[in-house]
Structures are given as C-alpha cells and as structure tokens.
Coordinates of C-alpha atoms in Angstrom, one line a residue:
Chain A
X1 CA -46.1 45.4 23.5
X2 CA -47.7 43.1 21.0
X3 CA -49.0 40.0 22.4
X4 CA -48.9 37.0 20.1
X5 CA -51.9 34.8 20.1
X6 CA -51.1 31.1 20.4
X7 CA -52.1 30.6 16.8
X8 CA -49.7 33.2 15.6
X9 CA -46.9 31.9 17.7
X10 CA -47.3 28.4 16.5
X11 CA -47.4 29.7 12.9
X12 CA -44.1 31.4 13.4
X13 CA -42.6 28.3 14.9
X14 CA -43.9 26.3 12.0
X15 CA -42.4 28.6 9.4
X16 CA -39.1 28.6 11.2
X17 CA -39.0 24.8 11.2
X18 CA -39.9 24.7 7.5
X19 CA -37.1 27.1 6.7
X20 CA -34.6 25.2 8.8
X21 CA -35.5 21.9 7.3
X22 CA -35.3 23.4 3.8
X23 CA -31.9 24.7 4.6
X24 CA -30.7 21.4 6.0
X25 CA -32.0 19.5 3.0
X26 CA -30.4 21.9 0.7
X27 CA -27.1 21.5 2.5
X28 CA -27.4 17.7 2.3
X29 CA -28.2 17.8 -1.4
X30 CA -25.2 20.1 -2.1
X31 CA -23.0 17.7 -0.2
X32 CA -24.3 14.6 -2.0
X33 CA -23.9 16.4 -5.3
X34 CA -20.3 17.4 -4.4
X35 CA -19.5 13.8 -3.3
X36 CA -21.1 12.4 -6.4
X37 CA -18.9 14.6 -8.6
X38 CA -15.8 13.7 -6.6
X39 CA -16.5 10.0 -6.9
X40 CA -17.1 10.3 -10.6
X41 CA -13.7 12.0 -11.0
X42 CA -12.2 9.2 -8.9
X43 CA -13.5 6.3 -10.9
X44 CA -13.4 8.0 -14.3
X45 CA -10.0 6.5 -15.1
X46 CA -11.2 3.0 -14.2
X47 CA -14.3 3.3 -16.2
X48 CA -12.2 4.7 -19.1
X49 CA -10.0 1.7 -18.9
X50 CA -13.0 -0.7 -19.0
X51 CA -14.5 1.1 -22.0
X52 CA -11.2 1.3 -23.8
X53 CA -10.9 -2.4 -23.6
X54 CA -13.8 -2.8 -26.0
X55 CA -13.0 0.2 -28.2
X56 CA -11.5 0.1 -31.6
X57 CA -7.9 1.1 -31.3
X58 CA -8.2 4.4 -33.2
X59 CA -10.9 5.6 -30.7
X60 CA -8.8 5.1 -27.5
X61 CA -6.7 8.2 -27.8
X62 CA -7.8 11.7 -28.4
X63 CA -11.3 10.7 -27.5
X64 CA -12.8 11.1 -24.0
X65 CA -16.2 9.6 -24.8
X66 CA -17.3 6.7 -22.7
X67 CA -19.3 5.1 -25.4
X68 CA -17.5 3.1 -28.2
X69 CA -18.8 3.4 -31.8
X70 CA -18.7 -0.4 -31.9
X71 CA -17.9 -3.0 -29.3
X72 CA -14.7 -5.0 -30.0
X73 CA -15.1 -8.0 -27.7
X74 CA -12.5 -9.7 -29.7
X75 CA -9.9 -7.7 -27.7
X76 CA -10.3 -10.2 -24.9
X77 CA -9.6 -13.5 -26.6
X78 CA -6.9 -11.8 -28.8
X79 CA -5.2 -10.3 -25.7
X80 CA -5.5 -13.6 -23.8
X81 CA -3.4 -15.1 -26.6
X82 CA -1.5 -12.0 -27.5
X83 CA 1.9 -13.0 -26.1
X84 CA 4.2 -15.8 -26.9
X85 CA 2.2 -17.9 -24.3
X86 CA -1.4 -17.6 -23.4
X87 CA -2.6 -15.9 -20.2
X88 CA -3.8 -19.3 -19.0
X89 CA -0.2 -20.0 -18.1
X90 CA 0.3 -16.6 -16.3
X91 CA -2.9 -17.0 -14.4
X92 CA -2.0 -20.5 -13.3
X93 CA 1.4 -19.2 -12.1
X94 CA -0.2 -16.3 -10.2
X95 CA -2.7 -18.6 -8.6
X96 CA -0.1 -21.1 -7.5
X97 CA 2.1 -18.4 -5.9
X98 CA -0.7 -16.5 -4.4
X99 CA -2.6 -19.5 -2.9
X100 CA 0.6 -20.9 -1.3
X101 CA 1.7 -17.4 -0.1
X102 CA -1.7 -17.0 1.6
X103 CA -1.6 -20.4 3.3
X104 CA 2.0 -19.9 4.4
X105 CA 1.6 -16.4 5.7
X106 CA -1.5 -17.1 7.7
X107 CA -0.1 -20.3 9.2
X108 CA 3.4 -19.1 10.1
X109 CA 2.2 -15.7 11.4
X110 CA -0.4 -17.3 13.6
X111 CA 2.2 -19.8 14.9
X112 CA 4.5 -16.9 16.0
X113 CA 1.6 -14.9 17.3
X114 CA 0.4 -17.8 19.4
X115 CA 3.9 -18.1 21.0
X116 CA 4.1 -14.4 21.7
X117 CA 0.5 -14.1 23.0
X118 CA 0.0 -17.3 25.0
X119 CA 3.2 -19.1 25.9
X120 CA 5.9 -18.3 28.4
X121 CA 9.6 -18.8 27.5
X122 CA 13.0 -17.3 28.0
X123 CA 13.8 -14.2 25.9
X124 CA 10.2 -13.6 24.9
X125 CA 10.4 -9.8 25.3
X126 CA 13.7 -9.5 23.4
X127 CA 12.3 -11.6 20.5
X128 CA 9.1 -9.6 20.5
X129 CA 11.1 -6.3 20.3
X130 CA 13.3 -7.7 17.5
X131 CA 10.2 -8.8 15.6
X132 CA 8.7 -5.3 15.9
X133 CA 12.0 -3.8 14.7
X134 CA 11.8 -5.7 11.4
X135 CA 8.6 -3.7 10.7
X136 CA 10.7 -0.7 10.0
X137 CA 13.2 -2.3 7.6
X138 CA 12.5 -1.4 3.9
X139 CA 12.4 -4.5 1.7
X140 CA 15.0 -2.9 -0.6
X141 CA 17.7 -3.4 2.0
X142 CA 17.3 -7.2 2.3
X143 CA 16.5 -7.5 -1.4
X144 CA 20.1 -8.0 -2.7
X145 CA 21.3 -10.4 0.0
X146 CA 18.1 -12.4 -0.3
X147 CA 18.6 -12.6 -4.1
X148 CA 22.2 -13.7 -3.6
X149 CA 21.1 -16.4 -1.1
X150 CA 18.5 -17.7 -3.4
X151 CA 20.9 -17.6 -6.4
X152 CA 23.4 -19.6 -4.4
X153 CA 20.9 -22.4 -3.5
X154 CA 19.5 -22.5 -7.0
X155 CA 16.1 -21.1 -6.4
X156 CA 16.2 -18.2 -8.9
X157 CA 13.8 -19.0 -11.8
X158 CA 11.5 -21.0 -9.5
X159 CA 8.5 -19.9 -7.4
X160 CA 10.3 -20.8 -4.2
X161 CA 11.7 -17.3 -3.4
X162 CA 8.2 -16.0 -3.6
X163 CA 6.6 -18.7 -1.5
X164 CA 9.1 -20.1 1.1
X165 CA 9.6 -16.8 2.9
X166 CA 5.9 -16.7 3.5
X167 CA 6.1 -19.8 5.5
X168 CA 8.8 -18.2 7.7
X169 CA 6.6 -15.5 9.3
X170 CA 8.4 -12.6 7.7
X171 CA 5.4 -10.3 8.0
X172 CA 5.8 -8.8 11.4
X173 CA 2.7 -6.7 10.8
X174 CA 0.4 -9.6 10.7
X175 CA 2.1 -11.3 13.7
X176 CA 1.4 -8.1 15.6
X177 CA -2.2 -8.0 14.4
X178 CA -2.8 -11.5 15.6
X179 CA -1.0 -11.1 18.9
X180 CA -3.4 -8.3 19.6
X181 CA -6.3 -10.4 18.7
X182 CA -5.2 -13.6 20.6
X183 CA -4.7 -11.5 23.7
X184 CA -8.4 -10.6 23.8
X185 CA -9.5 -14.2 23.9
X186 CA -10.3 -15.4 27.5
X187 CA -7.4 -17.3 29.1
X188 CA -9.9 -19.6 30.8
X189 CA -10.4 -21.4 27.5
X190 CA -6.7 -22.4 27.3
X191 CA -6.7 -23.4 31.0
X192 CA -9.8 -25.6 30.6
X193 CA -8.3 -27.3 27.6
X194 CA -5.0 -27.8 29.4
X195 CA -6.8 -29.4 32.3
X196 CA -8.5 -31.7 29.8
X197 CA -5.0 -32.8 28.8
X198 CA -4.7 -30.8 25.6
X199 CA -1.1 -30.1 24.3
X200 CA -0.2 -26.5 23.4
X201 CA -0.4 -27.5 19.8
X202 CA -3.9 -28.8 20.3
X203 CA -4.9 -25.6 22.1
X204 CA -3.6 -23.6 19.2
X205 CA -5.4 -25.6 16.6
X206 CA -8.6 -26.5 18.3
X207 CA -9.2 -23.4 20.6
X208 CA -7.4 -20.4 19.3
X209 CA -7.6 -20.8 15.6
X210 CA -11.4 -21.3 15.3
X211 CA -12.0 -18.3 17.5
X212 CA -9.7 -16.1 15.5
X213 CA -11.3 -16.2 12.1
X214 CA -11.6 -12.4 11.7
X215 CA -7.9 -11.9 12.3
X216 CA -7.0 -14.8 10.1
X217 CA -9.3 -13.6 7.4
X218 CA -7.8 -10.1 7.5
X219 CA -4.3 -11.6 7.1
X220 CA -5.3 -13.9 4.3
X221 CA -7.2 -11.2 2.4
X222 CA -4.3 -8.6 2.5
X223 CA -1.7 -11.3 1.7
X224 CA -3.8 -12.3 -1.3
X225 CA -4.1 -8.8 -2.6
X226 CA -0.4 -7.9 -2.1
X227 CA 0.9 -11.1 -3.5
X228 CA -1.4 -10.9 -6.5
X229 CA -0.2 -7.3 -7.2
X230 CA 3.4 -8.0 -6.4
X231 CA 5.7 -6.9 -9.2
X232 CA 9.2 -6.5 -7.8
X233 CA 9.5 -10.0 -6.5
X234 CA 8.5 -11.8 -9.7
X235 CA 10.6 -9.2 -11.7
X236 CA 13.7 -10.2 -9.9
X237 CA 13.2 -14.0 -9.5
X238 CA 11.4 -15.0 -12.6
X239 CA 13.2 -14.7 -15.9
X240 CA 11.6 -17.4 -18.0
X241 CA 8.3 -16.4 -19.7
X242 CA 6.8 -19.7 -18.8
X243 CA 7.1 -18.8 -15.1
X244 CA 5.7 -15.2 -15.4
X245 CA 2.9 -14.1 -13.1
X246 CA 0.2 -11.9 -14.5
X247 CA 1.8 -8.5 -13.6
X248 CA 5.0 -9.5 -15.4
X249 CA 3.1 -10.6 -18.4
X250 CA 1.4 -7.3 -18.6
X251 CA 4.7 -5.5 -18.4
X252 CA 5.8 -7.6 -21.4
X253 CA 2.7 -6.5 -23.2
X254 CA 3.7 -2.8 -23.0
X255 CA 7.4 -3.4 -23.8
X256 CA 6.5 -5.0 -27.1
X257 CA 5.8 -1.6 -28.5
X258 CA 3.3 -2.6 -31.1
X259 CA 1.1 0.4 -31.0
X260 CA -2.0 -1.4 -32.4
X261 CA -2.7 -3.5 -29.3
X262 CA -3.9 -1.0 -26.8
X263 CA -7.4 -2.5 -26.7
X264 CA -5.9 -5.9 -25.9
X265 CA -3.6 -4.3 -23.3
X266 CA -6.5 -2.8 -21.5
X267 CA -8.5 -6.0 -21.8
X268 CA -5.8 -7.9 -20.0
X269 CA -5.2 -5.2 -17.5
X270 CA -8.8 -5.4 -16.5
X271 CA -8.7 -9.2 -16.2
X272 CA -5.6 -8.8 -14.0
X273 CA -7.4 -6.8 -11.4
X274 CA -10.7 -8.7 -11.5
X275 CA -9.6 -11.1 -8.7
X276 CA -8.7 -8.1 -6.5
X277 CA -12.0 -6.4 -7.3
X278 CA -14.0 -9.5 -6.5
X279 CA -12.2 -9.9 -3.2
X280 CA -12.9 -6.2 -2.4
X281 CA -16.6 -6.6 -3.1
X282 CA -16.9 -9.7 -1.0
X283 CA -14.6 -8.9 1.9
X284 CA -15.1 -5.1 2.1
X285 CA -16.0 -5.3 5.7
X286 CA -12.8 -7.1 6.7
X287 CA -10.7 -4.8 4.5
X288 CA -12.1 -1.6 5.8
X289 CA -12.1 -2.7 9.4
X290 CA -8.5 -4.0 9.0
X291 CA -7.3 -0.6 7.8
X292 CA -9.3 1.5 10.2
X293 CA -8.1 -0.4 13.3
X294 CA -4.5 -1.1 12.3
X295 CA -3.4 1.1 9.6
X296 CA -2.9 -1.6 7.0
X297 CA -2.1 -0.1 3.6
Chain B
X1 CA 18.3 -29.1 30.7
X2 CA 15.3 -31.3 30.5
X3 CA 13.4 -29.0 32.8
X4 CA 14.4 -26.0 30.6
X5 CA 12.9 -27.6 27.6
X6 CA 9.8 -28.7 29.4
X7 CA 9.2 -25.1 30.4
X8 CA 10.3 -23.2 27.3
X9 CA 10.0 -25.9 24.6
X10 CA 6.5 -25.1 23.4
X11 CA 7.2 -21.4 23.0
X12 CA 10.4 -22.1 21.0
X13 CA 8.6 -24.8 18.9
X14 CA 6.0 -22.3 17.7
X15 CA 8.7 -19.7 17.0
X16 CA 10.8 -22.1 14.8
X17 CA 9.5 -20.6 11.5
X18 CA 10.0 -17.1 12.7
X19 CA 13.5 -17.9 14.0
X20 CA 14.6 -19.3 10.6
X21 CA 13.0 -16.3 8.8
X22 CA 14.5 -13.8 11.1
X23 CA 18.0 -15.0 10.9
X24 CA 18.1 -16.1 7.3
X25 CA 15.9 -13.4 5.7
X26 CA 16.1 -10.4 7.9
X27 CA 19.1 -10.1 10.3
X28 CA 21.6 -12.0 8.2
X29 CA 20.7 -10.1 5.0
X30 CA 20.8 -6.7 6.7
X31 CA 24.3 -7.4 8.0
X32 CA 25.5 -8.8 4.7
X33 CA 24.0 -5.8 2.9
X34 CA 26.1 -3.5 5.2
X35 CA 29.2 -5.6 4.4
X36 CA 28.5 -5.5 0.6
X37 CA 28.1 -1.7 0.7
X38 CA 31.8 -1.5 1.4
X39 CA 32.7 -3.8 -1.5
X40 CA 32.8 -4.0 -5.2
X41 CA 30.8 -7.0 -6.3
X42 CA 29.5 -8.1 -9.7
X43 CA 28.2 -11.6 -8.7
X44 CA 30.8 -13.3 -11.0
X45 CA 33.9 -12.5 -8.9
X46 CA 33.9 -12.6 -5.1
X47 CA 33.2 -9.3 -3.3
X48 CA 36.3 -7.1 -3.1
X49 CA 36.7 -4.8 0.0
X50 CA 37.1 -1.2 -1.0
X51 CA 36.2 0.6 2.2
X52 CA 34.2 3.8 1.9
X53 CA 34.8 4.1 -1.8
X54 CA 31.1 3.5 -2.7
X55 CA 29.9 6.2 -0.4
X56 CA 32.6 8.5 -1.4
X57 CA 31.8 8.1 -5.1
X58 CA 28.1 8.5 -4.3
X59 CA 28.3 11.7 -2.4
X60 CA 31.1 13.4 -4.3
X61 CA 30.8 12.3 -7.9
X62 CA 27.5 10.6 -8.6
X63 CA 25.1 13.2 -10.1
X64 CA 22.6 10.5 -10.8
X65 CA 22.4 9.7 -7.0
X66 CA 21.8 13.3 -6.2
X67 CA 19.2 13.5 -8.9
X68 CA 17.5 10.4 -7.6
X69 CA 17.4 12.0 -4.1
X70 CA 15.8 15.1 -5.5
X71 CA 13.2 13.1 -7.4
X72 CA 12.4 11.0 -4.4
X73 CA 12.1 13.9 -2.0
X74 CA 10.1 16.0 -4.3
X75 CA 7.7 13.1 -4.8
X76 CA 7.4 12.6 -1.0
X77 CA 6.9 16.2 -0.2
X78 CA 4.3 16.8 -2.9
X79 CA 2.3 13.6 -2.8
X80 CA 2.1 12.9 1.0
X81 CA 0.6 16.3 2.1
X82 CA -1.7 16.3 -0.9
X83 CA -2.9 12.8 -0.1
X84 CA -3.5 13.6 3.6
X85 CA -5.4 16.8 2.8
X86 CA -7.7 15.0 0.4
X87 CA -8.1 12.1 2.9
X88 CA -9.1 14.4 5.7
X89 CA -11.4 16.6 3.6
X90 CA -13.3 13.6 2.3
X91 CA -13.4 11.9 5.7
X92 CA -15.0 15.1 7.2
X93 CA -17.6 15.1 4.5
X94 CA -18.6 11.5 5.2
X95 CA -20.5 12.2 8.4
X96 CA -21.7 9.5 10.6
X97 CA -25.3 8.5 9.8
X98 CA -25.1 10.0 6.3
X99 CA -27.0 8.3 3.6
X100 CA -25.0 6.0 1.3
X101 CA -21.8 6.4 3.4
X102 CA -20.8 2.8 2.8
X103 CA -21.1 3.3 -0.9
X104 CA -19.0 6.5 -1.0
X105 CA -16.4 5.0 1.3
X106 CA -16.0 1.9 -0.9
X107 CA -15.8 4.0 -4.0
X108 CA -13.2 6.4 -2.6
X109 CA -11.2 3.4 -1.4
X110 CA -11.3 1.5 -4.6
X111 CA -8.3 3.3 -6.3
X112 CA -6.1 2.5 -3.3
X113 CA -6.7 -1.2 -3.4
X114 CA -6.2 -1.4 -7.1
X115 CA -3.5 1.3 -7.1
X116 CA -0.5 -1.0 -6.4
X117 CA -1.2 -3.1 -9.5
X118 CA 0.7 -2.9 -12.8
X119 CA -2.7 -2.5 -14.5
X120 CA -3.2 0.9 -12.9
X121 CA 0.3 2.0 -13.7
X122 CA -0.2 1.1 -17.3
X123 CA -3.6 2.9 -17.3
X124 CA -1.9 6.0 -15.9
X125 CA 0.7 6.0 -18.5
X126 CA -1.9 6.0 -21.3
X127 CA -4.0 8.7 -19.6
X128 CA -1.1 11.1 -19.8
X129 CA 0.1 10.4 -23.3
X130 CA 0.3 13.5 -25.4
X131 CA -2.9 12.6 -27.2
X132 CA -4.4 10.9 -24.2
X133 CA -7.5 11.6 -22.1
X134 CA -6.0 14.3 -19.8
X135 CA -4.8 16.5 -22.7
X136 CA -8.1 16.0 -24.5
X137 CA -10.0 17.2 -21.4
X138 CA -7.6 20.1 -21.1
X139 CA -8.1 21.0 -24.7
X140 CA -11.9 21.2 -24.0
X141 CA -11.2 24.2 -21.7
X142 CA -8.7 25.7 -24.1
X143 CA -5.4 24.6 -22.5
X144 CA -2.8 22.9 -24.5
X145 CA -1.4 20.1 -22.4
X146 CA 2.3 19.3 -22.2
X147 CA 4.1 16.1 -23.2
X148 CA 3.5 14.8 -19.7
X149 CA 5.6 11.7 -20.0
X150 CA 8.4 13.0 -22.2
X151 CA 9.0 16.3 -20.6
X152 CA 11.2 16.1 -17.5
X153 CA 9.5 19.2 -16.1
X154 CA 6.1 17.4 -15.9
X155 CA 6.8 13.7 -15.6
X156 CA 7.0 13.6 -11.9
X157 CA 3.6 15.3 -11.5
X158 CA 1.9 12.3 -13.2
X159 CA 3.3 10.1 -10.4
X160 CA 2.3 12.7 -7.7
X161 CA -1.2 12.6 -9.0
X162 CA -1.2 8.8 -9.1
X163 CA -0.1 8.9 -5.4
X164 CA -2.8 11.4 -4.4
X165 CA -5.5 9.5 -6.3
X166 CA -4.9 6.7 -3.7
X167 CA -5.9 8.6 -0.6
X168 CA -8.3 5.7 0.5
X169 CA -6.5 4.2 3.4
X170 CA -5.6 7.4 5.3
X171 CA -9.2 8.4 4.6
X172 CA -10.5 5.3 6.4
X173 CA -8.2 5.9 9.3
X174 CA -9.3 9.5 9.5
X175 CA -13.0 8.4 9.5
X176 CA -12.3 6.2 12.4
X177 CA -10.4 9.0 14.2
X178 CA -13.1 11.5 13.6
X179 CA -15.8 9.2 15.1
X180 CA -13.8 9.1 18.3
X181 CA -14.1 12.9 18.9
X182 CA -17.0 13.5 21.3
X183 CA -20.0 15.2 19.6
X184 CA -20.6 17.4 22.7
X185 CA -17.5 19.5 21.9
X186 CA -19.0 20.6 18.6
X187 CA -22.4 21.2 20.2
X188 CA -20.8 23.4 22.8
X189 CA -18.8 25.3 20.2
X190 CA -22.0 25.7 18.2
X191 CA -23.7 27.3 21.2
X192 CA -20.7 29.6 21.7
X193 CA -21.2 30.6 18.0
X194 CA -17.8 29.4 16.9
X195 CA -17.5 29.3 13.2
X196 CA -17.0 26.0 11.3
X197 CA -13.4 27.1 10.6
X198 CA -12.7 27.8 14.2
X199 CA -14.3 24.4 15.2
X200 CA -11.9 22.8 12.7
X201 CA -8.7 24.1 14.0
X202 CA -9.7 24.4 17.7
X203 CA -11.3 21.0 18.1
X204 CA -10.8 18.7 15.1
X205 CA -7.1 19.2 14.4
X206 CA -5.8 19.0 18.0
X207 CA -8.0 16.0 18.9
X208 CA -7.1 14.3 15.6
X209 CA -3.4 15.0 16.0
X210 CA -2.4 11.4 16.9
X211 CA -4.2 10.1 13.9
X212 CA -2.7 12.7 11.6
X213 CA 0.7 11.8 12.9
X214 CA 0.1 8.1 12.4
X215 CA -1.0 8.7 8.8
X216 CA 1.9 11.0 8.1
X217 CA 4.5 8.5 9.2
X218 CA 2.9 5.6 7.4
X219 CA 2.4 7.4 4.2
X220 CA 5.9 8.9 4.2
X221 CA 7.6 5.6 4.7
X222 CA 5.4 4.2 1.9
X223 CA 6.2 7.1 -0.5
X224 CA 9.9 6.7 0.0
X225 CA 9.6 3.1 -1.1
X226 CA 7.5 3.8 -4.3
X227 CA 8.8 1.5 -7.0
X228 CA 6.4 -0.4 -9.3
X229 CA 4.5 2.6 -10.7
X230 CA 7.7 4.7 -11.2
X231 CA 9.3 1.7 -12.9
X232 CA 6.4 1.1 -15.3
X233 CA 5.7 4.8 -16.1
X234 CA 9.4 5.6 -16.7
X235 CA 9.8 2.6 -18.9
X236 CA 12.0 0.8 -16.4
X237 CA 14.9 3.3 -16.5
X238 CA 13.8 6.4 -14.7
X239 CA 13.4 8.3 -18.0
X240 CA 13.0 11.0 -19.3
X241 CA 16.4 12.4 -18.3
X242 CA 16.3 10.7 -14.9
X243 CA 13.3 12.7 -13.9
X244 CA 11.6 9.6 -12.6
X245 CA 14.7 7.9 -11.4
X246 CA 13.5 7.3 -7.9
X247 CA 16.2 6.0 -5.5
X248 CA 14.4 2.6 -5.6
X249 CA 14.5 2.5 -9.4
X250 CA 18.1 3.5 -9.4
X251 CA 18.9 0.8 -6.9
X252 CA 17.1 -1.8 -8.9
X253 CA 18.9 -1.0 -12.1
X254 CA 22.3 -0.8 -10.4
X255 CA 21.8 -4.2 -8.9
X256 CA 19.9 -6.2 -11.5
X257 CA 20.7 -4.5 -14.8
X258 CA 24.4 -3.6 -14.2
X259 CA 25.2 -6.1 -11.5
X260 CA 26.8 -3.5 -9.3
X261 CA 25.7 -5.3 -6.1
X262 CA 28.1 -3.4 -3.8
X263 CA 27.1 0.0 -5.0
X264 CA 23.4 -0.9 -5.0
X265 CA 23.7 -2.1 -1.4
X266 CA 25.1 1.2 -0.3
X267 CA 22.2 2.9 -2.0
X268 CA 19.9 0.6 -0.1
X269 CA 21.5 1.6 3.2
X270 CA 21.1 5.3 2.4
X271 CA 17.4 4.7 1.7
X272 CA 17.1 2.9 5.0
X273 CA 18.9 5.7 6.8
X274 CA 16.6 8.3 5.2
X275 CA 13.5 6.4 6.3
X276 CA 14.9 5.9 9.8
X277 CA 15.8 9.6 10.1
X278 CA 12.3 10.8 8.9
X279 CA 10.5 8.3 11.1
X280 CA 12.7 9.5 14.0
X281 CA 12.1 13.2 13.3
X282 CA 8.4 12.6 13.1
X283 CA 8.4 10.7 16.4
X284 CA 10.6 13.4 18.1
X285 CA 8.6 16.3 16.8
X286 CA 5.4 14.6 17.8
X287 CA 6.0 15.5 21.4
X288 CA 5.4 19.1 20.5
X289 CA 2.3 18.8 18.4
X290 CA 0.6 15.5 19.3
X291 CA -1.1 15.1 22.6
X292 CA -2.7 11.8 23.5
X293 CA -6.1 11.7 25.3
X294 CA -4.8 9.9 28.4
X295 CA -2.0 12.3 29.1
X296 CA -4.1 15.4 29.6
X297 CA -4.8 17.0 33.0

C-alpha cells in the first residue's frame, strides 16, 4: 500500500481539475466555432445580397467575393426610380395597407377574444368551436369565392379586399392567443369595475386592453410582418401599377428581363425588407416569445 | 326578448365583426367553393352545373394535376424532415446559460422572418443561376454545378433548400421544449454511464415527442401551402416542365390566368382534403408515439 501524503493528494486533485476544465473549455470552443460557421453559412446569402446591391453588375455573378471593386451607391436612387413609377408610391401603398391591417386585426381580434374570454352568452361554446375550426382552412379554398365577392361589389383594384377582412376578426389564431391571455387576468378587476358602474365596453377598453399590451403587441407585430410580406393578396386584387405594394413592384422588376439591372434589383430588395428587419431588431423579445409559446410561424 | 338581450347582448355585440367575417369570408366562401367545384365557370357567363366532371377530368385525364401532386408531396417530404432535423440539432447545441445564446438564436431565426418575402425568393433565384454563387462555390471544390433553375431534375431542390434554410421557428419551439425536460434525468443517466446517443433517444426524444409532433403538423400544413417562393422562382408558371408547378401555383394559374374558376375550386378542395387527411393521420398516429407528461402513471 502506498499512502499518499496530503500534499500529493491535493496535487493529483488539482491536476485532475485542470485537465477537466481544459477539456470543458475545449468542448465549449469547438461548439462556438461550429455555431459560428453555421451562422456564417446561414447569413451568407443575406450578406451577399447586401454586397451585390452596391456592386457593379458584371461583378455580381460568377464572383463569390464579398468586397466590391468599387461601390456603386447609385444603384439605390436608380432602383428607386427604376420602374414606371417611383418606389415612393409603392412604399406609400404598402404603408397604408399594413398600418390599417394592423389596426384592424388588433382591434377586431381583441373584440372577439373579449367576448369569448369574459362574457356569457348563448351559443358561446359552439361559436368558439367554429372559430377554432377556421384555423385549419387553407386560404386557397376561400380565395376564389372571396375574389368573386369582391369583384361583384367592385372592390377589386382597391385596397379594400386587403384591409376590410382585417377588421372582421378573420385571424382565429390571434383571437385564440388573446383569449388565453385575457383568461389569466384576475376577474376581480372586471367585477370591481362593474360595481363602479362600468359598461362591458368600458371594461374592455379601460381595464382589459391596458393590461394586455404584450398580447396586443405580439398580434400587431406579426400582422405587420405578414401583411408587409404578403404577395398573393396584392397579386390578385391589385392590377394597376399605381396601386402596387412593394412586393408586387419587386416582382415587376424581375419580369422586365433587362439583365443589366441586378444591382438595382438587389438594392430595392434590401429596402423592401428593411422595415421587417427593423421590427425584428426592436421587438425580438415579443417575436421569440410569441413563437416559443404559441407556435406562430 | 328584452331579457334575452340584456343577458346576451354584450357578448353578441363584441362578436359582431367576427360574425360578419365568419359568414361572409369563411363559411359562405367554403360552401360556395364546394358548389363551384361542380361547375364550369369563367366569370363572364354564370356557373354551369356539370356534376363530377371536374373531378373526373382531374383524376383520369389531367397529367398536370398528377405532376403538381408529385411536386408538392416531394417538396413536403423532403423539406419538412430536413427542417425539423436542423431545428432540433441547433436547438440542442444552444444550451441554457451558454454564452451569446441570444445572438445565435436571433441569427438563426433571421432567415425565417425574412423568408416569406419576395426579396428572399428573388435572392434565391439569383444564387442558383448557372453562373451564380452556388455554382461558383462548387467550382472551387471541383464540381461542375447543374443548371439548377432550368433543369427539371434539380429545380425542386432549390426550393427544398430554401425551405430548410428557414428552420428558425421550429428551432425556437424546440428550445422551449428542451428547457422543460428536467436536468436530473440527464444527470442520472450520466451517473449510469449512458452515452450521449443513448441519452438522446432514451430521454430527449420521448420527452420531446409532443413538441416534435406539434412542429411536424405545423410545418407540414405550411409546406403544403407554399406559394410565393415557388411562384417567383418558377417565373409564375411552375416552369421548367412543370417541375415547380406546386398545386397552389397550378390553382392560381387556373383561376386567375385562365379564369377556370370551377376547376380551380375543385383543386382547392383537393388541397384542403389533403391537408385535412395529413393533419388527421398525424393526430391519429400521435396516440402511439406521443405521450403527454400528465397522462403517465
């Protein structure tokens, strides 16, 4: 038997700890390296698009370098005025549609959610079930009849088909999200307000709404992003270039087939996603929480 | 009567927008779409009842329909598993308490939030041009890349890759799911000297099954509905040789390029049935492989 002195034992323990820490650190570094490479691959296309937007056209293809030989900032103003109309018009259209859609969706969904979460009425369970069933219907099934309806009442070639449905609580997903949220708020608040003589509308507006900002914000943010990116709706309902939203204008850019405008095309593509990117930076917390807790897209 | 309204009035009042939306933009259109699918209708003349002829033609004679099913299913079966595997792998790497986790999470999610935009579809199209970046990169390692977008054997892969690139939202849901698994289980397994692989399939997979299931259903439904990116990358017509003629793209062109509203409606109903069947199968099969926390013992 060899007896270890205390000194020897502590030395062995120390060496063991050093080796273990070293191994751990090496594992962590490997992981970070791996993740860094992965993220580089992930964002490479986006970076390439940004760089291409200031490259001379003959350097865009067949060239993987991320540094242009000269910076053509002129692509931005040229692209902005590159179509029959300037992008000022398309941006204005997109902003009108998006802002109204956000207001409409947030208000109408919270209206319906308040009824389902807080009020008692006949047929509530049936209506709730019907509402949930609309979640599963693909948009493509209602697309044609909706188009025919809007055609009949003369709304095609106006923004109305893109805005009015938003005021009619068509997004069951957000209603459901808000119902869940409203249910967590203490009932005592409603009751106290009722005793003070508040009407149901007053309770909705002065008690429930101010306490539900996170749910309202999630709804507003996702409605913003989806409406801004929406392509199918504008594609069907807007035929006059003066009414085009930004995605439709971009599509016009590529169908023009003039090969010499790729720099401008990318410049406008980037400008088209800037609002989404800004939203993402500022509201990341809401977006990530919204997805993690409810499976939003 | 007065009493009925005093009791139920407020609830119905708050549901007015939803009622209008439900009947005019959901239920009505669905039923009308079903009716149209049994008719021949070109907008200019009133619909003409032709019974099952649309469906008969579709199943017996329409090769483009079968091709569109093949394309759509191939896309779903390739992109969804790929996406989920990526999402889970990255989610597992992003451990709790890791340094810079917020940064990585945001970076990996970025393509998903921008991915629905036309800008990204345009970018993707340029990346896969014959003299584009992808082929330049392949040339660096001595591979001659194909004509991705003009060769029907390869065109679908560009869209599959675009789908997989957007693994952000299932990743966020997986991260939330992984956090809910008790740490002690892994510690106990560690003590029993279970390998990492064993820990993965004996602890992670079974406890994550509900989340995997949730992601699977959500992503599948989403993939069946893919439209904008396929539309842009295929130049609007599902080219080359219908290899990108997703059922949604086919439906759009039948309805809004050729004004065959009746036939397009029957396509829409087939799409809805496919989604319903797959959702149903997923729910039914989930009994055998998904076990929820609270039903054990």
